[in-house]
Amino acid sequence: MAVAEPTTPTLRELTIRGILLGGAITLVFTAANVYLGLKVGLTFATAIPAAVISMALLRNFANHSIVENNIVQTIASAAGTLSAIIFVLPGLIMIGWWTGFPYWITVAVCAVGGILGVMYSIPLRRALVTGSDLPYPEGVAAAEVLKVGDSRGGVEENRVGIRIIAFGALVSAGFALLANLKVLANYVAAYFRVGAGGSMFGASLSLALVGVGHLIGMTVGIAMLVGLVISFGILLPIRTIGTFGTDASVADVIDGVFVHEVRFIGAGAIAVAAVWTLLKILRPIIKGITEALASARDRRQGQAVDITQRDIPFPIVVGIVVAMLAPIAVLLWDFSHSTILHGTAAGIIAASLVFIFLVGLVIAAVCGYMAGLIGSSNSPISGVGILTVMIAALLIKLVYGPTTDDGSLALVAFTLFVAAITFGVATISNDNLQDLKTGQLVGATPWKQQVALVIGVLFGSAIIPPVLDLMQRAFGFLGAPGATDHALAAPQAALISSLAKGVFGGSLDWSLIGLGSAIGVVIVVVDEILTRTSRFSLPPLAVGMGMYLPMSLTLIIPLGSLLGFFYNKWADRTGGDVDRKKRLGVLLATGMIVGESLYGVVFAGFVAGTGSDDPFAIFPGNDGTPAEIIGIVAFAAVLMWLYKRTQKISARELPVSSGA
């Protein structure tokens, strides 16, 4: 006899108003993430600010619920995270294959990869969310925000949170505006000799990077700093020995060695970290898939399955995955048919479909695990993406065989296109499990969240192409044809396209990758020893990121981690509602990221519209040492003011927001 499923009070969850609100928030956060990712190679998690905004707005409607707010943040965070696909797509511009981003093709690439990411991560929920002790820092924090917002003091809590986000955003945008007015400099750099070699110092005075550092925490911040020391304190001085001639400046030599040698060593370290992560989680992945199949079988037999354990049924998941291969095949054929590959691409299309189908689950597992370990904001998917594009390039080269120079360029472009679809899987799996952790903690229905994630993917896919195109027209990408002096670095896309060109052109120095791999093995061993013998750790992927990101980005992120550490120590020391104080610090960090990033999108619009690289400059000659000194002093003063103000608000509002 079938057992009736338990009845529980029905709460509004997947609603039209929730979907529309999630879509509106998506437009803002996705645009901000695209800009931040292209500028500094990092994106930020949007779940917490989306939850705060959602609660503030849905409170004005009847019958709102915590799980409905959870759906809003799920949609917004999925779309915001999908923007990490910009770690690959600009590579097609950099190699001169595309001159812009064709809207519907870009939409399709984002959508099919993102939907696959949702499907692949569904069987992993039991292994990596409900059946593991991974911390999921942002997922847990988002759940706490939702619970507080649903409590007696939630109305005032939401107002305070909105004010913190808005103020941080305005100040961050204002600082960036002052830099564009040329009132102050927001970047300082110095190049110097170290014995027979050389190195550099660089720092981007970016409040957004401080916010990123606050979110990722001290462990990851220190690991990135270790990577920075390895690259700029050891590798760069050694690799530049004997390279200084009379024709090139010290700066040009150091920049060239870093881009063409040191960063590839970092890529090798990242590859090892990604492989090690996979090996560590193979067993729980298999266990999770087995449990998902058992749950689906129980429901078919009429057994009771708790609402918080109901995923999209596994047969439907498999069916959608298989069905998605058809549009992917069409995209790959369309990409190749008007090129030199036309008529000879059947083999690599078939191989690419198998690659996306099989490697997708591996990528979903690795990225989901890393998100659970250190959070989505650190974008660990970039390291996995580097490994993925190298494997894809080697596979496609093996299947296609020898070719001409023109054929090699076409194969590089094809590889990047395949990698972009695979990256969609990575970006969403990086976020999906984080959202499902939030849902688990607030009593949400997994299958409804999974539907919301698909909706979020579609929202994000619609907005990413025009923002990418705006960035291309306004600034261009570093090293690409037509790039301006203010070209966006798009560091991951630059590295990935260089790796692909190296594989097909035979110019890739595998000794650099090998050296990086050896360093990665040492880091993994050190991390394992630390983890087993102490309370410290050294996340290998974060070290690798610190090795290959420019110092101007890496240096400020640990500063943000340090500020976040001291802020949280203050919260612990002063007592009261400690969690709330820390949460307001997270919202301040988020506001700093959102404000600067959205301002960057607006500024890009003015650049594209006026044709001027500095449309706001009122002191165009103010870019020397005085401007740098003003920038450093102002940067330090603004940071101190923001954190002190947040501390005062936390203490002052505490009795009200706690519901006492």
XYZ file of C-alpha atoms in Angstrom:
660
model
C 0.000 0.000 0.000
C 1.341 3.399 -0.970
C 2.246 5.730 1.835
C 0.797 9.212 1.538
C 3.358 11.979 1.357
C 3.351 14.169 4.463
C 1.321 17.318 4.378
C 3.004 20.567 5.326
C 1.751 24.126 5.415
C 1.854 25.503 1.870
C 4.043 28.560 1.434
C 4.237 30.652 -1.700
C 7.531 29.723 -3.309
C 7.932 29.754 -7.096
C 5.727 32.764 -7.953
C 5.404 35.084 -10.947
C 6.263 38.148 -8.849
C 9.320 36.377 -7.470
C 10.488 35.478 -10.963
C 10.003 39.054 -12.227
C 11.788 40.547 -9.219
C 14.643 38.069 -9.610
C 14.897 39.022 -13.277
C 15.057 42.739 -12.471
C 17.816 42.234 -9.896
C 19.589 40.019 -12.412
C 19.964 42.867 -14.907
C 21.875 44.951 -12.368
C 24.116 42.297 -10.853
C 24.940 40.567 -14.134
C 26.082 43.843 -15.690
C 28.228 44.548 -12.622
C 29.757 41.074 -12.697
C 30.579 41.240 -16.412
C 32.482 44.492 -15.900
C 34.310 43.275 -12.798
C 35.257 39.982 -14.447
C 36.651 41.680 -17.545
C 38.575 44.221 -15.510
C 40.110 42.087 -12.792
C 39.324 38.456 -13.603
C 37.053 37.961 -10.578
C 33.302 37.895 -10.024
C 31.274 38.158 -6.834
C 28.364 36.190 -5.403
C 25.069 38.053 -5.632
C 22.936 35.850 -3.370
C 23.176 37.974 -0.199
C 22.420 41.420 -1.681
C 19.672 39.868 -3.811
C 18.128 38.363 -0.678
C 18.238 41.708 1.141
C 16.655 43.591 -1.768
C 14.051 40.869 -2.265
C 12.938 40.938 1.380
C 12.723 44.715 1.414
C 10.430 44.710 -1.639
C 8.340 41.567 -1.102
C 7.374 42.735 2.398
C 5.025 45.156 0.675
C 3.005 42.230 -0.767
C 0.655 39.832 0.958
C 1.566 36.226 1.709
C 5.275 36.624 1.093
C 7.456 33.889 2.556
C 11.071 33.046 3.264
C 11.104 30.414 0.525
C 9.736 32.911 -2.018
C 12.569 35.274 -1.135
C 14.904 32.322 -1.558
C 13.644 31.840 -5.118
C 14.387 35.501 -5.909
C 17.976 35.256 -4.689
C 18.351 31.936 -6.527
C 17.370 33.494 -9.864
C 19.522 36.570 -9.339
C 22.583 34.678 -8.146
C 22.400 32.154 -11.002
C 22.334 34.883 -13.618
C 25.054 36.878 -11.893
C 27.318 33.859 -11.716
C 26.722 32.926 -15.366
C 28.556 36.135 -16.235
C 31.792 34.261 -15.500
C 31.471 32.929 -19.059
C 33.313 36.132 -19.975
C 36.457 34.310 -18.832
C 36.430 32.617 -22.279
C 34.342 34.456 -24.885
C 36.559 37.584 -25.176
C 39.314 35.229 -26.340
C 37.543 35.083 -29.721
C 38.029 38.849 -29.982
C 41.637 38.657 -28.784
C 42.668 36.200 -31.505
C 40.915 38.329 -34.141
C 38.217 35.761 -34.968
C 35.240 37.868 -33.872
C 34.949 41.644 -34.043
C 31.928 41.753 -31.735
C 29.578 39.430 -29.913
C 26.732 38.181 -32.168
C 23.688 38.406 -29.930
C 21.781 35.188 -30.552
C 24.858 32.988 -30.798
C 26.184 34.395 -27.525
C 22.776 33.947 -25.903
C 22.651 30.332 -27.071
C 26.161 29.553 -25.794
C 25.315 30.963 -22.354
C 21.917 29.251 -22.221
C 22.876 25.709 -23.264
C 25.965 25.681 -21.056
C 24.077 27.129 -18.102
C 21.172 24.683 -18.367
C 23.619 21.784 -18.586
C 25.282 23.156 -15.456
C 21.976 23.049 -13.590
C 21.243 19.498 -14.722
C 24.723 18.171 -13.943
C 24.729 19.597 -10.450
C 21.349 18.129 -9.442
C 22.711 14.613 -8.687
C 25.550 16.240 -6.733
C 23.232 17.913 -4.206
C 23.038 14.884 -1.933
C 26.786 14.228 -2.040
C 28.059 17.784 -1.698
C 25.243 19.613 0.151
C 23.181 17.381 2.414
C 25.786 14.657 2.757
C 28.933 16.695 3.381
C 30.349 19.100 5.927
C 31.499 21.663 3.347
C 30.961 25.152 4.829
C 29.283 26.854 1.824
C 30.071 30.297 3.313
C 27.865 32.367 1.017
C 25.021 29.840 1.005
C 24.944 29.765 4.812
C 25.221 33.564 5.016
C 22.357 33.994 2.554
C 20.214 31.618 4.627
C 20.942 33.646 7.763
C 19.966 36.851 5.970
C 16.682 35.260 4.884
C 15.933 33.984 8.399
C 16.625 37.363 9.993
C 14.547 39.129 7.372
C 11.667 36.790 8.149
C 11.852 37.479 11.894
C 10.127 40.153 14.031
C 12.936 42.612 13.566
C 13.277 41.840 9.891
C 11.731 45.055 8.553
C 14.263 47.291 10.244
C 17.041 44.807 9.480
C 16.243 45.002 5.778
C 16.237 48.798 5.853
C 19.622 48.881 7.529
C 20.983 46.343 5.046
C 19.720 48.312 2.062
C 21.284 51.498 3.461
C 24.629 49.773 3.974
C 24.656 48.376 0.422
C 23.547 51.673 -1.117
C 26.042 53.768 0.806
C 28.937 51.432 0.011
C 27.917 51.462 -3.650
C 27.679 55.260 -3.849
C 31.052 55.799 -2.191
C 32.694 53.158 -4.370
C 31.234 54.656 -7.537
C 32.194 58.135 -6.364
C 35.821 57.133 -5.855
C 35.937 55.635 -9.349
C 34.404 58.853 -10.729
C 37.107 60.953 -9.060
C 39.704 58.781 -10.789
C 38.027 59.315 -14.165
C 37.870 63.059 -13.481
C 41.656 62.798 -13.007
C 41.378 64.298 -9.531
C 43.361 61.337 -8.213
C 45.016 58.185 -9.486
C 43.505 54.775 -8.809
C 46.582 52.795 -9.808
C 50.191 52.906 -8.634
C 53.097 50.920 -10.054
C 56.890 50.776 -9.842
C 59.446 48.598 -11.655
C 62.860 47.842 -10.222
C 65.921 45.662 -10.627
C 66.605 42.740 -8.270
C 70.227 41.764 -8.778
C 70.575 40.639 -12.390
C 66.807 40.330 -12.730
C 63.854 42.523 -11.916
C 60.357 42.687 -10.492
C 57.605 45.203 -9.876
C 55.125 46.606 -7.414
C 51.591 47.445 -8.471
C 48.283 48.150 -6.773
C 44.885 49.041 -8.139
C 43.165 51.390 -5.682
C 39.841 49.666 -6.098
C 37.160 49.510 -3.424
C 35.585 46.638 -5.366
C 38.719 44.531 -4.878
C 38.657 45.303 -1.158
C 35.072 44.050 -1.105
C 36.094 40.839 -2.895
C 38.831 40.282 -0.310
C 36.396 40.804 2.573
C 34.068 38.173 1.110
C 36.646 35.459 0.438
C 38.226 35.685 3.906
C 41.727 35.426 5.330
C 42.533 31.827 4.359
C 42.043 32.439 0.651
C 43.515 35.938 0.899
C 46.727 34.592 2.451
C 46.898 31.826 -0.153
C 46.652 34.402 -2.954
C 49.373 36.441 -1.249
C 51.596 33.347 -1.165
C 51.042 32.940 -4.897
C 51.935 36.586 -5.433
C 55.211 36.153 -3.500
C 56.078 33.053 -5.547
C 55.501 34.878 -8.845
C 56.833 38.373 -8.132
C 59.313 37.605 -5.373
C 60.890 34.431 -6.783
C 59.920 33.492 -10.343
C 59.944 36.935 -11.959
C 63.397 37.979 -10.644
C 64.823 34.614 -11.777
C 63.134 34.526 -15.197
C 64.253 38.088 -16.020
C 67.956 37.434 -15.412
C 69.885 38.370 -18.570
C 66.821 39.727 -20.383
C 67.499 43.449 -19.956
C 68.909 44.971 -23.120
C 69.174 48.488 -24.490
C 66.115 48.408 -26.719
C 63.396 47.714 -24.137
C 62.575 49.433 -20.881
C 62.677 47.608 -17.558
C 58.879 47.820 -17.391
C 58.411 46.264 -20.850
C 60.777 43.394 -20.070
C 59.163 42.606 -16.717
C 55.629 42.810 -18.115
C 56.594 40.604 -21.054
C 58.208 37.903 -18.908
C 55.227 37.877 -16.559
C 52.659 37.541 -19.370
C 54.557 35.016 -21.503
C 56.281 32.915 -18.843
C 55.254 33.392 -15.206
C 51.521 33.220 -15.851
C 51.903 29.901 -17.661
C 53.718 28.550 -14.600
C 50.690 29.681 -12.592
C 48.446 27.855 -15.071
C 50.332 24.634 -14.363
C 49.832 25.079 -10.616
C 46.112 25.698 -11.151
C 45.814 22.565 -13.305
C 47.295 20.379 -10.550
C 44.987 21.958 -7.968
C 41.945 21.219 -10.148
C 42.926 17.573 -10.694
C 43.613 17.063 -6.983
C 40.208 18.519 -6.110
C 38.526 16.058 -8.467
C 40.349 13.064 -7.033
C 39.291 14.036 -3.506
C 35.591 14.149 -4.307
C 35.073 11.244 -6.719
C 33.708 8.982 -3.978
C 31.026 11.400 -2.666
C 30.014 12.193 -6.261
C 29.304 8.539 -6.996
C 27.471 8.208 -3.686
C 25.297 11.251 -4.447
C 24.265 9.933 -7.866
C 23.355 6.577 -6.323
C 21.192 8.270 -3.662
C 19.474 10.453 -6.270
C 18.506 7.344 -8.248
C 17.240 5.657 -5.067
C 15.108 8.703 -4.175
C 13.528 8.792 -7.624
C 12.743 5.083 -7.346
C 11.149 5.551 -3.909
C 8.833 8.291 -5.182
C 7.747 6.187 -8.154
C 6.837 3.396 -5.714
C 4.724 5.798 -3.652
C 7.024 6.108 -0.669
C 7.095 9.365 1.272
C 9.957 11.696 0.381
C 10.330 14.891 2.381
C 9.699 18.085 0.444
C 13.243 19.257 1.108
C 14.609 16.152 -0.687
C 12.602 16.356 -3.911
C 14.857 17.090 -6.871
C 13.854 17.192 -10.509
C 13.462 13.434 -11.175
C 16.669 11.833 -12.399
C 15.192 10.446 -15.662
C 14.064 13.974 -16.587
C 17.543 15.299 -15.776
C 19.125 12.700 -18.063
C 16.584 13.440 -20.792
C 17.312 17.179 -20.686
C 21.076 16.577 -20.767
C 20.741 14.368 -23.851
C 18.307 16.784 -25.508
C 20.713 19.703 -24.994
C 23.292 17.966 -27.166
C 21.193 18.723 -30.277
C 21.360 22.547 -30.053
C 25.034 22.273 -29.051
C 25.715 20.245 -32.216
C 23.914 22.884 -34.287
C 25.959 25.664 -32.669
C 29.234 23.856 -33.365
C 28.233 23.157 -36.976
C 27.156 26.763 -37.518
C 30.433 28.018 -36.035
C 32.544 25.886 -38.375
C 30.584 25.731 -41.634
C 31.643 29.146 -42.975
C 35.323 28.625 -42.128
C 38.241 26.651 -43.508
C 36.967 23.793 -41.330
C 33.822 23.386 -43.476
C 33.492 19.824 -44.712
C 36.159 18.490 -42.370
C 34.664 19.333 -38.978
C 32.425 16.274 -38.439
C 35.052 14.496 -36.388
C 35.839 17.389 -34.070
C 32.133 18.199 -33.647
C 31.475 14.622 -32.539
C 34.517 14.634 -30.269
C 33.457 17.983 -28.780
C 29.956 16.689 -28.027
C 31.416 13.705 -26.179
C 33.837 16.041 -24.410
C 31.073 18.414 -23.242
C 28.833 15.495 -22.230
C 31.444 13.646 -20.154
C 33.679 16.429 -18.906
C 30.638 18.498 -17.936
C 29.869 16.289 -14.940
C 33.509 16.362 -13.834
C 33.606 20.143 -14.070
C 30.301 20.461 -12.225
C 31.662 18.334 -9.400
C 34.963 20.188 -9.093
C 33.393 23.643 -9.239
C 30.581 22.717 -6.876
C 33.076 21.357 -4.385
C 35.258 24.471 -4.590
C 32.224 26.725 -4.122
C 31.313 24.740 -1.027
C 34.834 25.018 0.301
C 35.704 28.674 -0.269
C 32.602 30.311 -1.759
C 31.578 31.433 -5.237
C 33.121 34.912 -5.049
C 36.637 33.600 -5.514
C 35.624 32.141 -8.897
C 37.613 28.905 -8.657
C 36.125 27.963 -12.025
C 38.849 29.940 -13.777
C 41.451 27.368 -12.812
C 39.274 24.475 -13.909
C 38.588 26.352 -17.138
C 42.289 26.622 -17.903
C 42.693 22.876 -17.464
C 39.572 22.253 -19.545
C 40.683 24.332 -22.525
C 44.072 22.595 -22.566
C 42.427 19.152 -22.643
C 39.923 20.283 -25.283
C 42.691 21.727 -27.455
C 44.757 18.540 -27.257
C 41.695 16.398 -28.049
C 40.629 18.520 -31.033
C 44.189 18.630 -32.383
C 44.465 14.845 -32.082
C 41.135 14.208 -33.833
C 41.618 16.781 -36.614
C 45.244 16.030 -37.385
C 47.785 18.238 -39.202
C 46.613 21.550 -40.661
C 47.813 24.858 -42.112
C 48.358 28.116 -40.241
C 44.862 29.287 -41.237
C 43.470 25.962 -40.120
C 45.267 26.278 -36.789
C 43.647 29.655 -36.129
C 40.234 28.212 -36.978
C 40.849 25.299 -34.612
C 41.882 27.717 -31.841
C 38.615 29.606 -32.336
C 36.625 26.343 -32.401
C 38.312 25.216 -29.185
C 37.452 28.491 -27.448
C 33.844 28.125 -28.599
C 33.666 24.596 -27.158
C 35.323 25.825 -23.969
C 32.764 28.630 -23.669
C 29.901 26.124 -23.640
C 31.752 23.984 -21.102
C 32.411 27.080 -19.017
C 28.666 27.648 -18.804
C 28.464 24.287 -17.042
C 31.225 25.365 -14.671
C 29.777 28.754 -13.817
C 26.340 27.480 -12.881
C 27.489 24.413 -10.964
C 29.740 26.797 -9.060
C 26.622 28.650 -7.941
C 23.872 26.031 -7.993
C 25.031 24.021 -4.995
C 25.573 27.235 -3.006
C 21.920 28.161 -3.620
C 20.724 24.658 -2.816
C 22.565 24.893 0.515
C 20.640 28.077 1.260
C 17.437 26.300 0.303
C 18.225 23.346 2.560
C 18.670 25.666 5.545
C 15.384 27.544 4.985
C 13.234 24.531 4.068
C 12.915 25.140 0.320
C 11.863 22.608 -2.302
C 14.948 21.604 -4.360
C 13.118 21.011 -7.650
C 11.547 24.475 -7.510
C 14.957 26.009 -6.900
C 16.347 24.018 -9.807
C 13.617 25.393 -12.069
C 14.413 28.888 -10.766
C 18.082 28.322 -11.622
C 17.132 27.529 -15.223
C 15.051 30.724 -15.316
C 18.007 32.658 -13.929
C 20.226 31.209 -16.660
C 17.807 32.470 -19.319
C 17.690 35.970 -17.767
C 21.472 36.116 -17.594
C 21.891 34.803 -21.136
C 19.751 37.667 -22.432
C 21.720 40.475 -20.736
C 25.336 39.266 -20.997
C 25.820 39.772 -24.792
C 24.910 43.503 -24.940
C 27.074 44.275 -21.901
C 29.983 42.370 -23.461
C 29.484 44.245 -26.719
C 29.422 47.579 -24.890
C 32.709 46.749 -23.157
C 34.254 45.772 -26.484
C 33.181 48.965 -28.236
C 34.133 51.234 -25.340
C 37.471 49.799 -24.263
C 38.435 46.692 -26.200
C 40.447 43.880 -24.674
C 44.145 43.956 -23.917
C 46.148 42.609 -26.845
C 43.154 42.498 -29.196
C 42.907 44.483 -32.440
C 41.577 48.016 -31.810
C 42.152 47.945 -28.048
C 42.432 51.356 -26.371
C 44.870 52.510 -23.697
C 42.138 51.667 -21.178
C 41.599 48.178 -22.588
C 40.152 45.651 -20.173
C 42.629 42.960 -19.140
C 40.179 40.000 -19.243
C 43.050 38.005 -17.722
C 41.517 34.536 -17.913
C 40.419 34.976 -21.526
C 43.913 36.192 -22.445
C 45.579 33.217 -20.767
C 43.128 30.658 -22.136
C 43.449 31.941 -25.712
C 47.254 31.939 -25.364
C 47.177 28.321 -24.172
C 44.972 27.254 -27.078
C 47.201 29.050 -29.611
C 50.249 27.442 -28.033
C 48.804 23.939 -28.381
C 47.858 24.307 -32.061
C 50.832 26.413 -33.065
C 53.323 24.163 -31.303
C 54.716 27.186 -29.466
C 53.514 26.298 -26.003
C 56.450 25.906 -23.651
C 55.448 22.767 -21.777
C 58.401 23.193 -19.442
C 56.633 26.226 -17.933
C 53.457 24.197 -17.408
C 55.586 21.414 -15.932
C 57.345 23.755 -13.525
C 53.986 25.140 -12.430
C 52.662 21.615 -11.971
C 55.626 20.772 -9.750
C 54.972 23.889 -7.673
C 51.315 22.878 -7.524
C 52.228 19.429 -6.176
C 54.332 21.040 -3.432
C 51.456 23.372 -2.531
C 49.015 20.443 -2.391
C 51.362 18.546 -0.055
C 51.792 21.601 2.178
C 48.029 22.136 2.272
C 47.407 18.504 3.211
C 49.987 18.671 6.011
C 48.537 21.908 7.354
C 44.971 20.620 7.162
C 45.800 17.385 8.990
C 48.064 18.857 11.678
C 46.670 22.323 12.381
C 43.674 24.608 11.949
C 45.314 26.309 8.989
C 45.159 25.514 5.278
C 46.613 26.767 2.016
C 44.016 26.289 -0.770
C 46.123 25.286 -3.813
C 43.793 26.865 -6.352
C 43.909 30.213 -4.582
C 47.728 30.056 -4.589
C 47.651 29.368 -8.316
C 45.366 32.342 -8.890
C 47.742 34.541 -6.936
C 50.537 33.339 -9.202
C 48.873 34.183 -12.519
C 46.833 37.297 -11.729
C 48.644 40.655 -12.045
C 49.936 42.077 -8.765
C 47.738 45.141 -9.208
C 44.744 42.885 -8.599
C 46.185 40.283 -6.245
C 47.712 42.699 -3.735
C 44.509 44.582 -2.892
C 42.399 41.451 -2.410
C 44.383 40.236 0.641
C 44.121 43.796 1.988
C 40.349 43.402 1.838
C 40.671 40.021 3.560
C 42.685 41.661 6.334
C 40.138 44.451 6.778
C 37.343 41.888 6.884
C 39.304 39.872 9.455
C 39.760 42.876 11.757
C 36.121 43.886 11.287
C 34.957 40.389 12.280
C 37.347 40.406 15.251
C 35.760 43.685 16.347
C 32.322 42.063 16.074
C 33.444 39.119 18.214
C 35.104 41.391 20.784
C 32.185 43.785 21.232
C 29.581 41.012 21.553
C 25.848 41.510 21.182
C 24.388 40.241 17.910
C 27.746 39.204 16.449
C 26.282 37.457 13.400
C 24.347 40.582 12.470
C 27.417 42.787 12.753
C 29.375 40.459 10.507
C 26.477 40.315 8.065
C 26.451 44.107 7.756
C 30.172 43.926 6.975
C 29.388 41.501 4.148
C 26.741 43.885 2.814
C 29.220 46.773 2.908
C 31.705 44.692 0.900
C 28.982 43.778 -1.579
C 27.980 47.416 -1.944
C 31.563 48.423 -2.732
C 31.725 45.780 -5.452
C 28.353 46.603 -6.990
C 28.887 50.377 -6.948
C 32.247 50.411 -8.710
C 31.180 47.740 -11.186
C 27.921 49.432 -12.169
C 29.732 52.749 -12.492
C 32.158 50.985 -14.840
C 29.272 49.908 -17.060
C 27.877 53.472 -17.143
C 31.341 54.883 -17.869
C 31.723 52.406 -20.728
C 28.507 53.755 -22.208
C 29.923 57.293 -22.196
C 33.192 56.112 -23.724
C 31.349 54.284 -26.503
C 29.002 57.230 -27.078
C 31.629 59.993 -27.160
C 34.517 58.100 -28.725
C 36.820 59.500 -26.041
C 38.848 57.307 -23.688
C 38.560 59.936 -20.934
C 35.169 61.610 -21.406
C 35.047 62.875 -17.793
C 38.629 64.145 -17.440
C 38.747 67.719 -16.110
C 42.441 67.508 -15.132
C 43.809 65.467 -18.050
C 47.462 66.024 -17.137
C 47.106 64.972 -13.523
C 48.445 61.428 -13.739
C 51.863 61.573 -12.080
C 53.204 61.173 -8.561
C 50.999 63.890 -6.951
C 47.860 62.162 -8.234
C 49.141 58.821 -6.934
C 49.812 60.263 -3.471
C 46.357 61.846 -3.391
C 44.858 58.545 -4.507
C 46.621 56.485 -1.818
C 45.683 58.906 0.968
C 42.080 59.180 -0.218
C 41.806 55.391 -0.629
C 42.980 54.741 2.929
C 40.754 57.487 4.354
C 37.646 56.262 2.522
C 38.175 52.683 3.668
C 38.628 53.742 7.287
C 35.512 55.918 7.097
C 33.367 53.161 5.528
C 34.308 50.524 8.079
C 34.031 52.865 11.066
C 30.623 54.026 9.885
C 29.447 50.425 9.483
C 30.639 49.606 12.997
C 28.664 52.536 14.424
C 25.516 51.548 12.547
C 25.869 47.935 13.716
C 26.140 48.987 17.346
C 23.429 51.650 17.201
C 20.795 49.598 15.419
C 21.434 46.388 17.331
C 18.618 46.655 19.924
C 16.007 47.332 17.225
C 17.072 44.788 14.627
C 17.427 41.957 17.102
C 13.744 42.161 17.836
C 14.372 42.806 21.516
